[in-house]
Amino acid sequence: MQLVRLETTPDVATLTLDNPSTRNALSLDMMHQVTAAITQAGATQARVVVLAASGPVFSAGHHLGELVGLTLPQATAFFEACVAMIRAIRAIPQPVIARVHGPAAAGGCQLVASCDLAVAASSATFSLPGIRRGLFCHTPLVAVSRAVLPKRAFEMALTGEAITAEVAAQWGLVNRCVPDDELDDAVASLIRLLVDEGSPYARGLGKQTFYAQVGLPEAQAYELAVPMVSLNAVLPDAQEGFAAFVAKRAPHFTMGPHA
């Protein structure tokens, strides 16, 4: 069953969770299909990837029905598939924007937190409600606790209470909260900034370096960042940017996401 749609243009690849009958629950098949679609989108020359959802719910989280009766190895394989999906988002060079409407719960909240950027409609909510079903949101909390202050994330997981999109923006879980009827325009505006400005290849290097250094002590972070910025500086796009600055003209970048 096709649970994910992937649509591409020269600049944008849009991946849509497309199983509204289950509230876009993250079944094993859904997670495998998202991983494959993200990887496929990342291999294109598109400059931005958008992660969206059909129906009234972004994602209700892990498909709890599939967890009934599992052995420990089967449960491990299920959650490892979820981690593989998250790693696919981080592995591609393009920025991934979550377009969020309606509830994003548990693994759905984890998906949002794992995207590079996120825009939420004011009707969106975010929660880690597993505790109410006897399953603490261990893996979703990994992503959420790296997007918001640890005590905020831990409160979400301990209580299971949902937060609004406005609060999610205040806490840093999403970049922008907009009225529902402005969601598409807000996503499009962010896409334009990413497509019209800057070097796609430099942006991909920046994404790679950001996630590699962000959790390191400062000294180790600089040890990683200096070789990357030095490499970036000698590449054609950076040299073109420097020359354009000196000549007081607009740069013309020629390197795609994959050079």
Coordinates of C-alpha atoms in Angstrom, one line a residue:
M1 CA 0.0 0.0 0.0
Q2 CA 1.4 3.4 -0.9
L3 CA 1.4 5.4 2.3
V4 CA 3.7 8.3 1.2
R5 CA 3.6 10.6 -1.9
L6 CA 6.7 12.2 -3.3
E7 CA 6.3 15.1 -5.8
T8 CA 9.3 16.9 -7.2
T9 CA 9.9 20.1 -9.1
P10 CA 13.3 21.4 -10.1
D11 CA 13.6 23.3 -6.8
V12 CA 11.4 21.5 -4.3
A13 CA 10.7 17.9 -3.3
T14 CA 7.5 17.5 -1.3
L15 CA 6.9 14.3 0.7
T16 CA 3.4 13.8 2.0
L17 CA 2.3 11.3 4.7
D18 CA -0.8 9.9 3.0
N19 CA -2.7 7.6 5.2
P20 CA -5.4 9.8 6.9
S21 CA -7.5 6.8 7.8
T22 CA -4.9 5.9 10.5
R23 CA -4.2 9.6 11.3
N24 CA -0.9 9.1 9.5
A25 CA 0.3 6.7 12.2
L26 CA 3.9 5.6 11.8
S27 CA 3.5 1.9 11.0
L28 CA 6.5 -0.1 10.0
D29 CA 5.6 0.2 6.3
M30 CA 5.0 4.0 6.7
M31 CA 8.4 4.5 8.3
H32 CA 10.2 2.4 5.6
Q33 CA 8.4 4.4 2.9
V34 CA 9.3 7.7 4.5
T35 CA 12.9 6.7 4.7
A36 CA 13.0 5.6 1.1
A37 CA 11.2 8.8 -0.1
I38 CA 13.5 11.1 1.9
T39 CA 16.5 9.3 0.5
Q40 CA 15.1 9.6 -3.0
A41 CA 14.3 13.3 -2.6
G42 CA 17.8 13.8 -1.3
A43 CA 19.3 12.3 -4.4
T44 CA 17.6 14.9 -6.6
Q45 CA 18.9 18.4 -7.5
A46 CA 16.0 19.9 -5.5
R47 CA 17.2 22.6 -3.2
V48 CA 14.5 22.1 -0.5
V49 CA 12.5 19.1 0.8
V50 CA 9.1 19.7 2.4
L51 CA 7.5 17.1 4.8
A52 CA 3.7 17.5 4.9
A53 CA 0.7 15.3 5.6
S54 CA -2.8 14.7 4.2
G55 CA -6.0 14.7 6.3
P56 CA -6.7 16.6 9.5
V57 CA -3.8 15.1 11.5
F58 CA -0.1 15.5 10.8
S59 CA 0.8 12.2 12.5
A60 CA -0.7 10.4 15.5
G61 CA 2.7 8.9 16.2
H62 CA 3.7 5.2 16.3
H63 CA 1.1 2.7 15.2
L64 CA 0.3 1.2 18.6
G65 CA -1.7 -1.6 17.0
E66 CA 1.5 -3.0 15.5
L67 CA 3.1 -3.1 18.9
V68 CA 0.6 -5.6 20.3
G69 CA 2.2 -9.0 21.0
L70 CA 5.7 -8.1 19.7
T71 CA 8.7 -9.9 21.0
L72 CA 11.7 -7.9 22.2
P73 CA 13.6 -8.4 18.8
Q74 CA 10.5 -7.3 16.9
A75 CA 10.0 -4.2 19.0
T76 CA 13.6 -3.3 18.6
A77 CA 13.3 -3.6 14.8
F78 CA 10.2 -1.4 14.9
F79 CA 11.9 1.4 16.8
E80 CA 15.2 1.0 14.8
A81 CA 13.1 1.6 11.7
C82 CA 12.0 4.9 13.2
V83 CA 15.6 5.9 14.0
A84 CA 16.6 5.1 10.4
M85 CA 13.8 7.4 9.2
I86 CA 15.1 10.2 11.4
R87 CA 18.7 9.6 10.3
A88 CA 17.6 9.9 6.6
I89 CA 16.4 13.4 7.2
R90 CA 19.7 14.4 8.7
A91 CA 21.7 12.6 6.0
I92 CA 20.5 14.4 2.9
P93 CA 22.1 17.8 2.1
Q94 CA 18.9 19.7 1.5
P95 CA 17.1 21.5 4.3
V96 CA 13.9 19.7 5.3
I97 CA 11.0 21.8 6.3
A98 CA 8.1 20.3 8.3
R99 CA 4.7 21.8 7.2
V100 CA 2.6 21.0 10.3
H101 CA -1.2 21.2 10.7
G102 CA -3.3 19.4 13.3
P103 CA -1.8 17.1 16.0
A104 CA 1.8 15.9 15.9
A105 CA 2.0 13.3 18.6
A106 CA 4.8 11.0 19.9
G107 CA 6.7 9.8 16.8
G108 CA 4.9 12.6 14.8
C109 CA 6.3 15.2 17.2
Q110 CA 9.7 13.4 16.8
L111 CA 9.5 13.9 13.0
V112 CA 8.9 17.6 13.4
A113 CA 11.7 18.0 15.9
S114 CA 14.0 16.2 13.6
C115 CA 13.4 18.3 10.5
D116 CA 15.8 21.2 9.9
L117 CA 13.0 23.8 10.0
A118 CA 9.3 23.7 10.9
V119 CA 6.3 25.9 10.2
A120 CA 3.1 25.2 12.1
A121 CA -0.5 26.3 11.6
S122 CA -2.0 27.8 14.7
S123 CA -4.3 24.8 15.0
A124 CA -1.4 22.4 15.3
T125 CA -0.6 20.7 18.6
F126 CA 2.5 18.8 19.8
S127 CA 2.6 16.1 22.4
L128 CA 4.5 13.1 23.8
P129 CA 1.5 11.2 25.1
G130 CA 3.0 7.6 25.3
I131 CA 3.0 7.6 29.1
R132 CA -0.8 7.5 29.0
R133 CA -0.6 4.1 27.2
G134 CA 2.2 2.8 29.5
L135 CA 5.0 3.6 27.0
F136 CA 7.3 6.4 27.9
C137 CA 8.4 8.3 24.7
H138 CA 12.0 7.4 25.0
T139 CA 13.0 7.9 21.3
P140 CA 10.8 10.9 20.5
L141 CA 12.3 12.6 23.6
V142 CA 15.8 12.3 22.0
A143 CA 14.7 14.6 19.2
V144 CA 12.5 16.9 21.2
S145 CA 15.0 17.4 24.0
R146 CA 17.5 18.6 21.3
A147 CA 15.0 21.1 20.0
V148 CA 13.7 22.7 23.3
L149 CA 15.1 23.1 26.8
P150 CA 15.4 19.7 28.5
K151 CA 13.0 20.5 31.3
R152 CA 10.3 21.5 28.7
A153 CA 10.8 18.3 26.8
F154 CA 10.8 16.2 29.9
E155 CA 7.6 17.8 31.1
M156 CA 6.0 16.9 27.8
A157 CA 7.0 13.3 28.2
L158 CA 6.2 13.0 31.9
T159 CA 2.7 14.5 31.6
G160 CA 1.7 13.6 28.1
E161 CA 0.0 17.1 27.8
A162 CA -0.1 18.7 24.4
I163 CA 1.3 22.2 23.7
T164 CA -0.1 24.6 21.2
A165 CA 1.7 25.7 18.1
E166 CA 2.2 29.2 19.7
V167 CA 3.9 27.6 22.7
A168 CA 5.9 25.3 20.4
A169 CA 7.2 28.4 18.6
Q170 CA 8.1 30.1 21.9
W171 CA 9.9 26.9 23.0
G172 CA 11.8 26.5 19.7
L173 CA 10.2 23.3 18.6
V174 CA 9.0 25.1 15.4
N175 CA 10.4 28.1 13.7
R176 CA 7.1 29.9 12.9
C177 CA 3.5 29.7 14.0
V178 CA 1.0 31.2 11.5
P179 CA -2.8 31.3 11.1
D180 CA -4.1 28.2 9.3
D181 CA -5.0 30.0 6.1
E182 CA -1.4 31.4 5.9
L183 CA 0.4 28.1 6.3
D184 CA 1.1 27.5 2.7
D185 CA 2.2 31.1 2.1
A186 CA 4.6 30.9 5.1
V187 CA 6.1 27.6 3.9
A188 CA 6.5 29.1 0.4
S189 CA 8.2 32.2 1.8
L190 CA 10.7 30.1 3.6
I191 CA 11.3 28.0 0.5
R192 CA 12.0 31.1 -1.6
L193 CA 14.6 32.2 0.9
L194 CA 16.3 28.9 0.6
V195 CA 16.0 28.6 -3.2
D196 CA 16.8 32.2 -4.2
E197 CA 19.7 32.9 -1.9
G198 CA 22.9 31.2 -1.2
S199 CA 24.8 28.2 -2.5
P200 CA 23.0 24.8 -2.2
Y201 CA 26.3 23.0 -1.8
A202 CA 27.5 25.3 0.9
R203 CA 24.1 24.9 2.7
G204 CA 24.5 21.1 2.6
L205 CA 28.0 21.4 4.1
G206 CA 26.6 23.7 6.7
K207 CA 23.8 21.2 7.6
Q208 CA 26.4 18.4 7.9
T209 CA 28.7 20.5 10.1
F210 CA 25.9 21.9 12.3
Y211 CA 24.6 18.5 13.4
A212 CA 28.1 17.1 13.9
Q213 CA 29.2 20.0 16.1
V214 CA 26.1 21.1 18.0
G215 CA 26.4 18.6 20.8
L216 CA 30.2 18.8 21.2
P217 CA 32.1 20.8 23.7
E218 CA 33.2 24.2 22.2
A219 CA 36.9 23.2 21.7
Q220 CA 35.9 20.0 19.8
A221 CA 33.3 21.9 17.8
Y222 CA 35.9 24.3 16.5
E223 CA 38.2 21.4 15.7
L224 CA 35.5 20.1 13.4
A225 CA 34.3 23.4 12.1
V226 CA 37.6 24.8 11.0
P227 CA 38.4 22.1 8.4
M228 CA 34.9 22.4 7.0
V229 CA 34.9 26.2 6.7
S230 CA 38.4 26.0 5.1
L231 CA 37.2 23.4 2.6
N232 CA 34.1 25.5 1.9
A233 CA 36.2 28.6 1.4
V234 CA 38.2 27.2 -1.5
L235 CA 35.3 25.6 -3.4
P236 CA 34.0 27.4 -6.6
D237 CA 30.8 28.8 -5.1
A238 CA 32.6 30.5 -2.2
Q239 CA 35.2 31.8 -4.5
E240 CA 32.5 33.2 -6.8
G241 CA 30.8 34.7 -3.8
F242 CA 34.0 36.5 -2.7
A243 CA 34.7 37.7 -6.2
A244 CA 31.1 39.0 -6.6
F245 CA 31.4 40.9 -3.3
V246 CA 34.6 42.6 -4.3
A247 CA 33.2 43.4 -7.7
K248 CA 29.9 44.7 -6.1
R249 CA 27.7 42.3 -8.2
A250 CA 25.3 39.5 -7.5
P251 CA 27.0 36.1 -7.3
H252 CA 26.2 33.3 -9.7
F253 CA 26.5 29.9 -8.0
T254 CA 26.9 26.8 -10.1
M255 CA 27.2 24.0 -7.5
G256 CA 24.1 22.0 -6.8
P257 CA 23.3 20.1 -3.6
H258 CA 25.6 17.3 -4.7
A259 CA 28.1 19.4 -6.6

